[in-house]
Short mmCIF file of C-alpha atoms and ligand atoms in Angstrom, two decimals:
data_model
loop_
_atom_site.label_atom_id
_atom_site.label_comp_id
_atom_site.label_asym_id
_atom_site.label_seq_id
_atom_site.Cartn_x
_atom_site.Cartn_y
_atom_site.Cartn_z
CA MET D 14 -46.97 85.66 82.10
CA SER D 15 -47.47 81.99 81.18
CA LYS D 16 -47.28 79.34 83.87
CA PRO D 17 -43.96 77.42 84.14
CA VAL D 18 -44.32 74.01 82.52
CA ALA D 19 -42.52 70.88 83.55
CA ASN D 20 -41.18 68.98 80.58
CA ARG D 21 -41.22 65.60 82.25
CA VAL D 22 -43.85 62.87 81.99
CA ARG D 23 -46.25 63.01 84.93
CA PRO D 24 -45.57 60.33 87.60
CA VAL D 25 -47.80 57.29 87.02
CA PRO D 26 -50.57 56.41 89.47
CA ALA D 27 -50.21 53.35 91.67
CA GLN D 28 -51.56 50.03 90.36
CA GLY D 29 -54.23 49.99 93.07
CA LEU D 30 -56.18 52.58 91.04
CA ILE D 31 -56.98 50.01 88.40
CA SER D 32 -60.42 48.92 89.38
CA ASN D 33 -62.22 47.07 86.49
CA ARG D 34 -63.39 43.59 87.30
CA GLU D 35 -60.97 41.04 85.81
CA SER D 36 -63.79 39.14 84.14
CA GLU D 37 -64.61 42.23 82.09
CA ARG D 38 -61.10 42.74 80.82
CA ALA D 39 -60.11 42.06 77.22
CA ASP D 40 -57.42 39.71 75.97
CA LEU D 41 -56.49 42.20 73.23
CA VAL D 42 -56.85 45.95 73.46
CA VAL D 43 -56.30 48.31 70.48
CA VAL D 44 -55.42 51.85 71.54
CA ALA D 45 -55.70 54.41 68.69
CA ASN D 46 -56.26 58.14 68.69
CA ARG D 47 -59.72 57.65 67.21
CA LEU D 48 -62.47 55.08 67.85
CA PRO D 49 -63.67 53.04 64.81
CA VAL D 50 -66.89 55.08 64.79
CA GLN D 51 -67.47 58.71 64.04
CA HIS D 52 -70.32 61.10 64.75
CA SER D 53 -71.89 62.50 61.65
CA SER D 54 -74.92 64.53 60.80
CA SER D 55 -75.08 64.13 57.05
CA ASN D 56 -78.21 63.56 54.93
CA GLY D 57 -80.42 65.02 57.62
CA SER D 58 -79.76 62.20 60.10
CA GLU D 59 -77.48 62.37 63.14
CA GLY D 60 -75.59 59.42 64.56
CA TRP D 61 -72.54 57.28 64.91
CA ARG D 62 -71.23 55.59 61.80
CA PRO D 63 -68.31 53.26 61.23
CA SER D 64 -65.17 55.09 60.20
CA PRO D 65 -64.30 54.15 56.63
CA GLY D 66 -61.20 52.25 55.64
CA GLY D 67 -59.49 48.88 55.54
CA LEU D 68 -57.60 49.55 58.76
CA VAL D 69 -60.80 49.75 60.83
CA SER D 70 -62.13 46.55 59.21
CA ALA D 71 -58.88 44.66 59.84
CA LEU D 72 -58.49 45.72 63.46
CA THR D 73 -62.16 45.07 64.12
CA ALA D 74 -61.75 41.58 62.72
CA VAL D 75 -58.76 40.78 64.97
CA LEU D 76 -60.54 42.17 67.98
CA GLN D 77 -63.68 40.10 67.23
CA SER D 78 -61.63 36.94 67.20
CA ARG D 79 -59.81 37.72 70.44
CA ASN D 80 -62.31 39.06 73.01
CA GLY D 81 -61.13 42.54 72.14
CA LEU D 82 -61.73 46.12 73.07
CA TRP D 83 -60.86 49.39 71.23
CA ILE D 84 -59.88 52.56 73.13
CA GLY D 85 -59.96 55.88 71.28
CA TRP D 86 -61.29 59.41 71.06
CA SER D 87 -64.81 59.98 69.77
CA GLY D 88 -63.54 62.67 67.37
CA THR D 89 -65.64 65.44 68.90
CA SER D 90 -65.85 67.31 72.19
CA GLU D 91 -69.61 67.89 71.63
CA HIS D 92 -70.86 64.33 71.49
CA GLN D 93 -69.37 62.38 74.37
CA ASP D 94 -71.94 59.59 74.13
CA ALA D 95 -69.99 57.25 71.87
CA PRO D 96 -71.44 53.74 71.63
CA LEU D 97 -70.15 51.04 73.95
CA THR D 98 -69.96 48.36 71.28
CA PHE D 99 -69.28 48.17 67.57
CA GLU D 100 -69.69 45.07 65.43
CA GLY D 101 -69.35 42.83 68.47
CA ILE D 102 -66.31 44.51 70.01
CA ARG D 103 -66.31 46.71 73.07
CA LEU D 104 -65.41 50.39 72.81
CA LYS D 105 -64.04 52.73 75.45
CA ALA D 106 -64.02 56.43 74.69
CA VAL D 107 -61.28 58.79 75.81
CA ASN D 108 -62.63 62.34 75.93
CA PHE D 109 -60.79 65.66 75.66
CA SER D 110 -61.89 69.19 76.48
CA LYS D 111 -61.69 71.88 73.75
CA ALA D 112 -58.44 73.21 75.30
CA GLU D 113 -56.94 69.72 75.34
CA PHE D 114 -58.00 69.20 71.71
CA ASP D 115 -56.17 72.40 70.80
CA ASP D 116 -52.93 71.46 72.58
CA PHE D 117 -52.84 67.72 72.10
CA TYR D 118 -54.43 67.22 68.67
CA LEU D 119 -53.97 70.45 66.77
CA GLY D 120 -50.83 71.36 68.67
CA PHE D 121 -48.31 68.67 69.61
CA SER D 122 -49.70 65.90 67.39
CA ASN D 123 -50.36 67.89 64.21
CA ALA D 124 -48.22 71.03 64.42
CA THR D 125 -45.14 69.51 66.14
CA LEU D 126 -44.91 65.81 65.36
CA TRP D 127 -46.74 65.68 62.00
CA PRO D 128 -44.53 68.17 60.16
CA LEU D 129 -41.34 67.00 61.90
CA TYR D 130 -41.97 63.37 60.91
CA HIS D 131 -42.80 64.40 57.34
CA ASP D 132 -39.41 65.89 56.47
CA ALA D 133 -40.27 69.25 58.13
CA ILE D 134 -42.15 70.26 54.98
CA ARG D 135 -43.67 72.91 57.24
CA ALA D 136 -41.66 74.23 60.18
CA PRO D 137 -42.62 72.25 63.29
CA THR D 138 -43.71 74.34 66.27
CA PHE D 139 -42.29 73.47 69.65
CA HIS D 140 -44.42 74.57 72.54
CA ARG D 141 -43.92 73.42 76.14
CA ALA D 142 -47.61 73.67 77.08
CA TRP D 143 -48.51 71.42 74.15
CA TRP D 144 -45.98 68.87 75.29
CA GLN D 145 -47.47 68.85 78.80
CA THR D 146 -50.94 68.21 77.42
CA TYR D 147 -49.58 65.52 75.09
CA SER D 148 -48.12 63.70 78.17
CA ASN D 149 -51.34 64.14 80.15
CA ILE D 150 -53.53 62.81 77.34
CA ASN D 151 -51.16 59.92 76.68
CA MET D 152 -51.49 59.06 80.38
CA ARG D 153 -55.27 59.08 80.00
CA TYR D 154 -55.04 56.48 77.21
CA ALA D 155 -52.49 54.47 79.18
CA ILE D 156 -54.78 54.32 82.24
CA ALA D 157 -57.73 53.32 80.06
CA ALA D 158 -55.64 50.50 78.54
CA ALA D 159 -54.33 49.39 81.97
CA GLU D 160 -57.88 49.18 83.30
CA SER D 161 -59.11 47.21 80.28
CA VAL D 162 -56.60 44.53 79.51
CA ALA D 163 -56.74 41.04 81.03
CA PRO D 164 -53.75 39.69 83.04
CA GLY D 165 -51.11 38.58 80.55
CA GLY D 166 -53.10 40.11 77.63
CA SER D 167 -51.79 42.20 74.76
CA VAL D 168 -52.18 45.88 73.92
CA TRP D 169 -51.59 47.26 70.42
CA ILE D 170 -51.00 51.02 70.38
CA HIS D 171 -51.24 53.03 67.20
CA ASP D 172 -49.51 56.07 65.77
CA TYR D 173 -47.69 59.28 66.56
CA GLN D 174 -50.36 60.72 68.83
CA LEU D 175 -49.70 58.02 71.43
CA GLN D 176 -45.94 57.52 71.56
CA LEU D 177 -45.67 57.84 75.35
CA VAL D 178 -48.34 55.24 76.02
CA PRO D 179 -46.11 52.13 75.81
CA GLN D 180 -43.81 53.20 78.67
CA MET D 181 -46.67 54.56 80.78
CA LEU D 182 -48.62 51.36 80.33
CA ARG D 183 -45.60 49.21 81.13
CA GLN D 184 -45.27 50.97 84.48
CA LEU D 185 -48.95 50.41 85.21
CA ARG D 186 -49.15 46.86 83.84
CA PRO D 187 -45.76 45.10 83.57
CA ASP D 188 -47.59 41.81 82.97
CA VAL D 189 -48.94 42.67 79.47
CA ARG D 190 -47.39 42.47 76.00
CA ILE D 191 -47.18 45.87 74.35
CA GLY D 192 -46.95 46.48 70.62
CA PHE D 193 -46.71 49.84 68.91
CA PHE D 194 -47.16 50.63 65.23
CA LEU D 195 -46.29 53.96 63.65
CA HIS D 196 -48.43 54.65 60.60
CA ILE D 197 -46.40 57.68 59.49
CA PRO D 198 -42.69 57.93 58.66
CA PHE D 199 -40.05 57.99 61.42
CA PRO D 200 -37.72 60.81 60.53
CA PRO D 201 -33.98 60.65 60.00
CA ILE D 202 -31.77 61.43 63.00
CA GLU D 203 -30.97 65.02 61.90
CA LEU D 204 -34.68 65.94 62.06
CA PHE D 205 -35.70 63.96 65.12
CA MET D 206 -32.85 65.63 67.08
CA GLN D 207 -34.73 68.94 66.80
CA LEU D 208 -37.44 67.67 69.15
CA PRO D 209 -36.81 69.11 72.65
CA TRP D 210 -38.52 65.96 74.12
CA ARG D 211 -36.68 63.46 71.90
CA ARG D 212 -35.43 61.39 74.88
CA GLU D 213 -38.91 61.19 76.41
CA ILE D 214 -40.50 60.09 73.11
CA LEU D 215 -37.80 57.44 72.63
CA ALA D 216 -38.22 56.18 76.18
CA GLY D 217 -42.01 56.16 75.60
CA LEU D 218 -41.70 53.97 72.51
CA LEU D 219 -39.08 51.73 74.16
CA GLY D 220 -41.74 50.70 76.70
CA SER D 221 -43.03 48.39 73.89
CA ASP D 222 -42.09 44.74 73.28
CA LEU D 223 -42.50 45.21 69.53
CA ILE D 224 -42.27 48.44 67.51
CA GLY D 225 -43.52 48.30 63.91
CA PHE D 226 -42.93 50.73 61.08
CA GLN D 227 -44.24 50.91 57.52
CA VAL D 228 -40.84 50.45 55.87
CA ARG D 229 -37.34 49.27 56.76
CA GLN D 230 -35.83 52.74 56.51
CA ALA D 231 -38.10 54.06 59.29
CA ALA D 232 -37.30 51.06 61.52
CA SER D 233 -33.61 51.68 61.00
CA ASN D 234 -33.95 55.46 61.63
CA PHE D 235 -35.63 54.63 64.94
CA SER D 236 -33.14 52.00 66.09
CA ARG D 237 -30.16 54.20 65.23
CA MET D 238 -31.78 57.11 67.10
CA ALA D 239 -32.52 54.92 70.14
CA ARG D 240 -28.92 53.69 70.28
CA ARG D 241 -27.69 57.27 70.05
CA GLN D 242 -30.01 59.01 72.49
CA SER D 243 -30.86 56.34 75.06
CA SER D 244 -29.01 53.50 76.75
CA ALA D 245 -30.42 51.04 74.22
CA THR D 246 -27.91 48.78 72.51
CA GLY D 247 -28.36 46.22 69.72
CA THR D 248 -29.21 46.08 66.03
CA ASP D 249 -31.81 47.63 63.75
CA SER D 250 -34.18 44.77 64.48
CA SER D 251 -33.52 44.05 68.12
CA LEU D 252 -32.68 46.44 70.97
CA ASP D 253 -31.72 45.74 74.57
CA PHE D 254 -33.09 48.38 76.90
CA HIS D 255 -33.29 48.25 80.71
CA GLY D 256 -32.83 44.47 80.67
CA ARG D 257 -35.61 43.82 78.12
CA VAL D 258 -35.41 42.93 74.43
CA ILE D 259 -37.45 45.09 72.06
CA ARG D 260 -38.11 43.85 68.56
CA VAL D 261 -38.19 46.46 65.77
CA GLY D 262 -39.41 45.75 62.27
CA ALA D 263 -41.17 46.79 59.08
CA PHE D 264 -44.81 45.72 58.66
CA PRO D 265 -46.06 47.48 55.51
CA ILE D 266 -49.80 48.08 55.85
CA SER D 267 -52.10 47.11 53.01
CA VAL D 268 -55.73 47.30 51.86
CA ASP D 269 -58.72 44.99 51.99
CA CYS D 270 -58.01 43.44 48.55
CA GLU D 271 -61.10 41.17 48.43
CA GLN D 272 -63.48 43.99 49.33
CA ILE D 273 -61.94 46.35 46.75
CA VAL D 274 -61.99 43.72 43.97
CA ALA D 275 -65.65 42.93 44.81
CA LEU D 276 -66.55 46.61 44.57
CA ALA D 277 -64.52 47.03 41.38
CA ASN D 278 -66.42 44.12 39.78
CA ASP D 279 -69.81 45.35 40.98
CA PRO D 280 -71.90 46.14 37.88
CA THR D 281 -73.48 49.20 39.56
CA ILE D 282 -70.09 50.67 40.36
CA ARG D 283 -68.77 49.88 36.89
CA ALA D 284 -71.81 51.62 35.39
CA ARG D 285 -71.11 54.60 37.65
CA ALA D 286 -67.52 54.68 36.34
CA ARG D 287 -68.84 54.86 32.76
CA GLU D 288 -71.25 57.56 33.81
CA ILE D 289 -68.41 59.58 35.39
CA ARG D 290 -66.46 59.49 32.12
CA LYS D 291 -69.54 60.55 30.25
CA ASP D 292 -70.17 63.41 32.70
CA LEU D 293 -66.56 64.47 32.20
CA GLY D 294 -67.31 64.80 28.46
CA ASP D 295 -65.99 61.42 27.27
CA PRO D 296 -62.35 62.50 27.26
CA GLU D 297 -59.62 60.32 25.74
CA LEU D 298 -57.75 60.30 28.99
CA VAL D 299 -58.67 60.87 32.65
CA LEU D 300 -55.94 61.69 35.20
CA LEU D 301 -56.85 61.32 38.84
CA GLY D 302 -55.56 62.48 42.22
CA VAL D 303 -57.20 61.47 45.54
CA ASP D 304 -55.70 62.76 48.79
CA ARG D 305 -56.54 64.04 52.23
CA LEU D 306 -56.08 67.79 51.81
CA ASP D 307 -52.69 67.88 53.48
CA TYR D 308 -49.54 69.86 52.70
CA THR D 309 -47.49 66.63 52.74
CA LYS D 310 -49.39 65.23 49.73
CA GLY D 311 -47.76 67.40 47.04
CA ILE D 312 -51.15 68.24 45.45
CA GLN D 313 -50.17 71.73 44.32
CA GLN D 314 -46.94 70.45 42.73
CA ARG D 315 -48.89 67.89 40.75
CA ILE D 316 -51.48 70.43 39.56
CA LYS D 317 -48.61 72.68 38.49
CA ALA D 318 -47.05 69.83 36.51
CA VAL D 319 -50.39 69.03 34.81
CA SER D 320 -50.89 72.72 34.07
CA GLU D 321 -47.49 72.91 32.33
CA LEU D 322 -48.43 69.84 30.27
CA PHE D 323 -51.53 71.68 29.10
CA GLN D 324 -49.32 74.67 28.43
CA ASP D 325 -46.77 72.83 26.31
CA GLY D 326 -49.43 70.87 24.39
CA SER D 327 -48.67 67.44 25.85
CA LEU D 328 -52.25 67.57 27.15
CA SER D 329 -55.13 69.33 25.53
CA ALA D 330 -58.36 70.53 27.11
CA ASP D 331 -60.64 68.98 24.49
CA LYS D 332 -59.19 65.47 24.99
CA HIS D 333 -57.79 65.30 28.50
CA ILE D 334 -59.10 66.06 31.98
CA MET D 335 -57.89 65.72 35.52
CA VAL D 336 -60.04 64.96 38.55
CA GLN D 337 -58.63 65.98 41.89
CA VAL D 338 -60.44 64.87 45.05
CA ALA D 339 -59.15 66.66 48.17
CA VAL D 340 -60.75 65.18 51.25
CA PRO D 341 -61.32 67.83 53.96
CA SER D 342 -58.91 67.32 56.85
CA ARG D 343 -57.84 69.16 60.05
CA GLU D 344 -59.70 72.18 58.88
CA THR D 345 -59.25 74.20 62.04
CA ASP D 346 -55.43 74.18 61.61
CA ALA D 347 -54.01 77.33 59.98
CA HIS D 348 -51.52 75.35 57.81
CA TYR D 349 -54.34 73.25 56.35
CA ASP D 350 -56.56 76.32 55.78
CA LEU D 351 -53.71 77.98 53.93
CA GLU D 352 -52.99 74.87 51.89
CA ARG D 353 -56.66 74.70 50.85
CA HIS D 354 -56.68 78.32 49.76
CA SER D 355 -53.47 78.13 47.75
CA LEU D 356 -54.58 74.88 46.13
CA GLU D 357 -57.96 76.30 45.19
CA GLN D 358 -56.26 79.37 43.74
CA ILE D 359 -53.99 77.26 41.59
CA VAL D 360 -56.88 75.07 40.43
CA SER D 361 -58.87 78.11 39.41
CA GLU D 362 -55.89 79.68 37.63
CA VAL D 363 -55.30 76.50 35.65
CA ASN D 364 -58.96 76.21 34.75
CA GLY D 365 -59.10 79.90 33.82
CA GLU D 366 -56.11 79.59 31.56
CA HIS D 367 -56.64 76.21 29.92
CA GLY D 368 -60.30 75.21 30.41
CA LEU D 369 -63.06 75.31 27.81
CA VAL D 370 -66.68 76.28 28.25
CA GLY D 371 -68.33 73.44 30.21
CA ARG D 372 -65.03 71.63 30.43
CA PRO D 373 -62.57 72.53 33.20
CA THR D 374 -59.09 71.03 32.90
CA ILE D 375 -59.07 70.21 36.60
CA ASN D 376 -62.32 68.89 38.01
CA TYR D 377 -61.80 69.67 41.67
CA LEU D 378 -63.85 68.22 44.54
CA HIS D 379 -63.27 69.26 48.16
CA GLN D 380 -65.46 66.48 49.54
CA ASN D 381 -65.56 63.37 51.59
CA LEU D 382 -66.79 60.83 49.05
CA PRO D 383 -68.25 57.39 49.85
CA PHE D 384 -65.77 54.58 49.16
CA GLU D 385 -68.01 53.23 46.37
CA GLU D 386 -67.74 56.54 44.56
CA LEU D 387 -63.95 56.52 44.98
CA VAL D 388 -63.82 53.02 43.47
CA ALA D 389 -65.87 54.28 40.51
CA LEU D 390 -63.37 57.14 40.09
CA TYR D 391 -60.44 54.69 40.29
CA LEU D 392 -62.14 52.66 37.52
CA ALA D 393 -62.77 55.77 35.46
CA ALA D 394 -59.17 56.97 35.59
CA ASP D 395 -56.49 56.02 33.08
CA ILE D 396 -53.66 57.53 35.12
CA MET D 397 -53.51 57.87 38.89
CA ILE D 398 -51.07 60.49 40.21
CA VAL D 399 -49.83 60.11 43.81
CA THR D 400 -47.04 62.53 44.61
CA PRO D 401 -46.59 63.04 48.38
CA PHE D 402 -43.41 64.76 49.54
CA ARG D 403 -43.30 62.17 52.27
CA ASP D 404 -45.87 59.51 53.23
CA GLY D 405 -45.80 56.55 55.66
CA MET D 406 -47.46 54.24 53.11
CA ASN D 407 -50.21 55.85 50.94
CA LEU D 408 -53.11 53.45 50.62
CA VAL D 409 -54.74 55.37 47.75
CA ALA D 410 -51.97 54.01 45.46
CA LYS D 411 -52.72 50.47 46.58
CA GLU D 412 -56.52 50.97 46.29
CA TYR D 413 -56.15 52.16 42.68
CA VAL D 414 -54.02 49.16 41.73
CA MET D 415 -56.45 46.71 43.38
CA CYS D 416 -59.37 48.22 41.46
CA ARG D 417 -57.73 47.62 38.09
CA THR D 418 -58.83 44.03 37.69
CA ASP D 419 -58.50 44.19 33.89
CA LEU D 420 -54.80 45.16 34.28
CA THR D 421 -55.20 48.53 32.60
CA GLY D 422 -54.29 51.80 34.31
CA ARG D 423 -51.03 53.56 35.10
CA LEU D 424 -49.72 54.76 38.40
CA VAL D 425 -47.42 57.76 38.76
CA LEU D 426 -45.96 57.46 42.27
CA SER D 427 -43.67 59.44 44.53
CA GLU D 428 -40.54 57.60 45.50
CA PHE D 429 -41.05 59.15 49.00
CA ALA D 430 -44.29 57.21 49.69
CA GLY D 431 -43.80 53.97 51.65
CA ALA D 432 -45.82 52.25 48.92
CA ALA D 433 -42.92 52.86 46.45
CA ALA D 434 -40.98 50.04 48.11
CA GLU D 435 -43.62 47.57 46.91
CA LEU D 436 -44.97 49.16 43.76
CA GLY D 437 -42.01 48.90 41.41
CA GLY D 438 -44.39 48.87 38.41
CA ALA D 439 -45.29 52.55 38.95
CA PHE D 440 -43.80 55.47 37.02
CA MET D 441 -41.65 56.70 39.89
CA VAL D 442 -41.10 60.40 40.54
CA ASN D 443 -39.24 62.70 42.86
CA PRO D 444 -42.15 64.94 43.92
CA HIS D 445 -39.87 67.96 44.27
CA ASP D 446 -38.85 67.66 40.63
CA LEU D 447 -41.50 69.32 38.49
CA GLU D 448 -39.85 68.33 35.24
CA GLY D 449 -39.57 64.76 36.54
CA ILE D 450 -43.30 64.64 37.29
CA LYS D 451 -44.11 65.98 33.84
CA GLU D 452 -41.86 63.38 32.23
CA ALA D 453 -43.39 60.56 34.23
CA ILE D 454 -46.91 61.66 33.18
CA ARG D 455 -45.80 61.91 29.55
CA LEU D 456 -44.37 58.39 29.74
CA ALA D 457 -47.58 57.14 31.39
CA ILE D 458 -49.62 58.70 28.53
CA ILE D 459 -47.71 57.04 25.77
CA VAL D 460 -46.98 53.63 27.34
CA GLY D 461 -48.04 50.71 25.14
CA PRO D 462 -50.74 48.24 26.24
CA LYS D 463 -48.25 45.40 26.85
CA GLU D 464 -46.05 47.43 29.19
CA GLU D 465 -49.12 48.88 30.92
CA LYS D 466 -50.39 45.37 31.59
CA ASP D 467 -46.98 44.09 32.77
CA ARG D 468 -46.55 46.97 35.17
CA MET D 469 -50.07 46.64 36.61
CA SER D 470 -49.87 42.87 37.08
CA ARG D 471 -46.50 43.21 38.84
CA MET D 472 -48.05 45.69 41.26
CA ARG D 473 -51.20 43.64 41.83
CA ARG D 474 -49.21 40.45 42.48
CA LYS D 475 -47.27 42.26 45.16
CA ILE D 476 -50.33 43.68 46.97
CA VAL D 477 -52.53 40.55 46.94
CA ARG D 478 -49.72 38.66 48.68
CA ARG D 479 -50.44 40.56 51.92
CA ASN D 480 -53.74 42.25 52.51
CA VAL D 481 -54.57 44.38 55.55
CA TYR D 482 -55.81 41.30 57.48
CA ASP D 483 -52.45 39.58 56.90
CA TRP D 484 -50.76 42.76 58.08
CA ALA D 485 -52.69 42.81 61.39
CA GLU D 486 -52.20 39.05 61.95
CA SER D 487 -48.46 39.21 61.20
CA PHE D 488 -47.95 42.08 63.63
CA LEU D 489 -49.86 40.25 66.37
CA ALA D 490 -48.02 37.02 65.69
CA ALA D 491 -44.69 38.85 66.01
CA LEU D 492 -45.93 40.46 69.23
CA GLN D 493 -46.91 37.08 70.60
CA GLN D 494 -43.37 35.84 70.06
CA THR D 495 -41.80 38.62 72.04
CA GLY D 496 -40.54 37.96 75.55
CA SER D 497 -40.66 34.18 74.95
C1 LIG M 4 -52.98 59.78 59.04
C2 LIG M 4 -52.56 59.34 60.44
C3 LIG M 4 -53.71 58.82 61.23
C4 LIG M 4 -54.86 59.84 61.22
C5 LIG M 4 -55.24 60.19 59.75
C6 LIG M 4 -56.35 61.19 59.66
O1 LIG M 4 -53.31 58.67 58.28
O2 LIG M 4 -51.53 58.34 60.36
O3 LIG M 4 -53.32 58.59 62.58
O4 LIG M 4 -55.96 59.36 61.93
O5 LIG M 4 -54.07 60.66 59.10
O6 LIG M 4 -56.03 62.33 60.38
P1 LIG M 4 -56.90 62.86 61.59
O7 LIG M 4 -56.06 63.94 62.20
O8 LIG M 4 -58.20 63.32 60.99
O9 LIG M 4 -57.12 61.70 62.56
#
């Protein structure tokens, strides 16, 4: 028989437990599930490398300018020797055992919250033991933050894995400013209500001074939910809870525009883009998909749409080709394993039916490519297809647009990606509507050069207005204004 499990947050330890010397504490602490470094053993050499992506660069930059420290998991239970510094900022690793990894990461974070917050595309699993471990691990992060932040400092907590940390930290350190940013969608009330621990999660988040979401809809879902399921009162942008004011708002994340433009203009990467097209057999048209291999991304649906376009003659194997990059992700989770197998089956069926000798219709890569290679692919692609069923933002769409410095290129984009709110120049699709995806791709194929350019420049203008550094600074500026 399994042990009885309490479904309450563990009582917090007394403040006296916080022992770090004040002089060593940081003015700004970032708390994220992962550290900005990851252990890797590729190309015959083992070691810690910076995690890729604009988010890491932007958060590292704000920490560098503010005597900052980053708390996170090393990403492995084997190598617990994560470095103590990274590009001039201090790091503090939170470690989990294998059993905690199973319950906290694979379980509550990625089999309960992830599907629930993404429109329940897969049925979320509710498991009391997972919840208990989620609370325990959140407490571990909260204690690490409480020990690290200077008196009156600020703590910026990230994402769905750590939603209890704000309240836990507030109890430990009522003197600090607490910001929380959710990178994924916040679900509508009807879905969130399924969560047996919905009140605890809301109370956890309401420990913050500022709660940021990718889009206004998510902020409003949260505020409505908080008014309904807790004693919070107020509006979508400001809640009163236990005598405190909590600001709620949309802070759409972006990409490192300057870095992407520099790479896109780099002659070596441009040459690589030409080489990719040549390797693909110099087709008239290259379609591209780049996603983490995740069931929320709608990859199979997109491949089906492309396959039907080959079937009905809108595309033809001697002139057109699709490249699909599926970045390996959460591979020990059964849903992800299944998704990979069904996707690979579909890809092979389509290639079997429509491909030519030496020329598959779908060039499929299940690989983690260096960012330079992705930029070369973005440059090589005439049409980028991004069709998640639900996505907090989707930075791939923004990366593609930023690469297209010559204003060519067409984006087919799901209206259920946060990016759709900003990228009105895309060919918008409902990712559940196969005919709609086909029609959008057809339109993207035949669009004239003037409209192509107009659409692309509209999208680029929107993105360059706020890059990922502006995003981080604007969140921190809003956090600074709270409680004053
Ligand atoms: C999404 C989440 C992040 C997460 C990333 C990769 O973007 O919002 O919090 O880190 O996916 O997933 P992983 O489970 O590998 O950290």
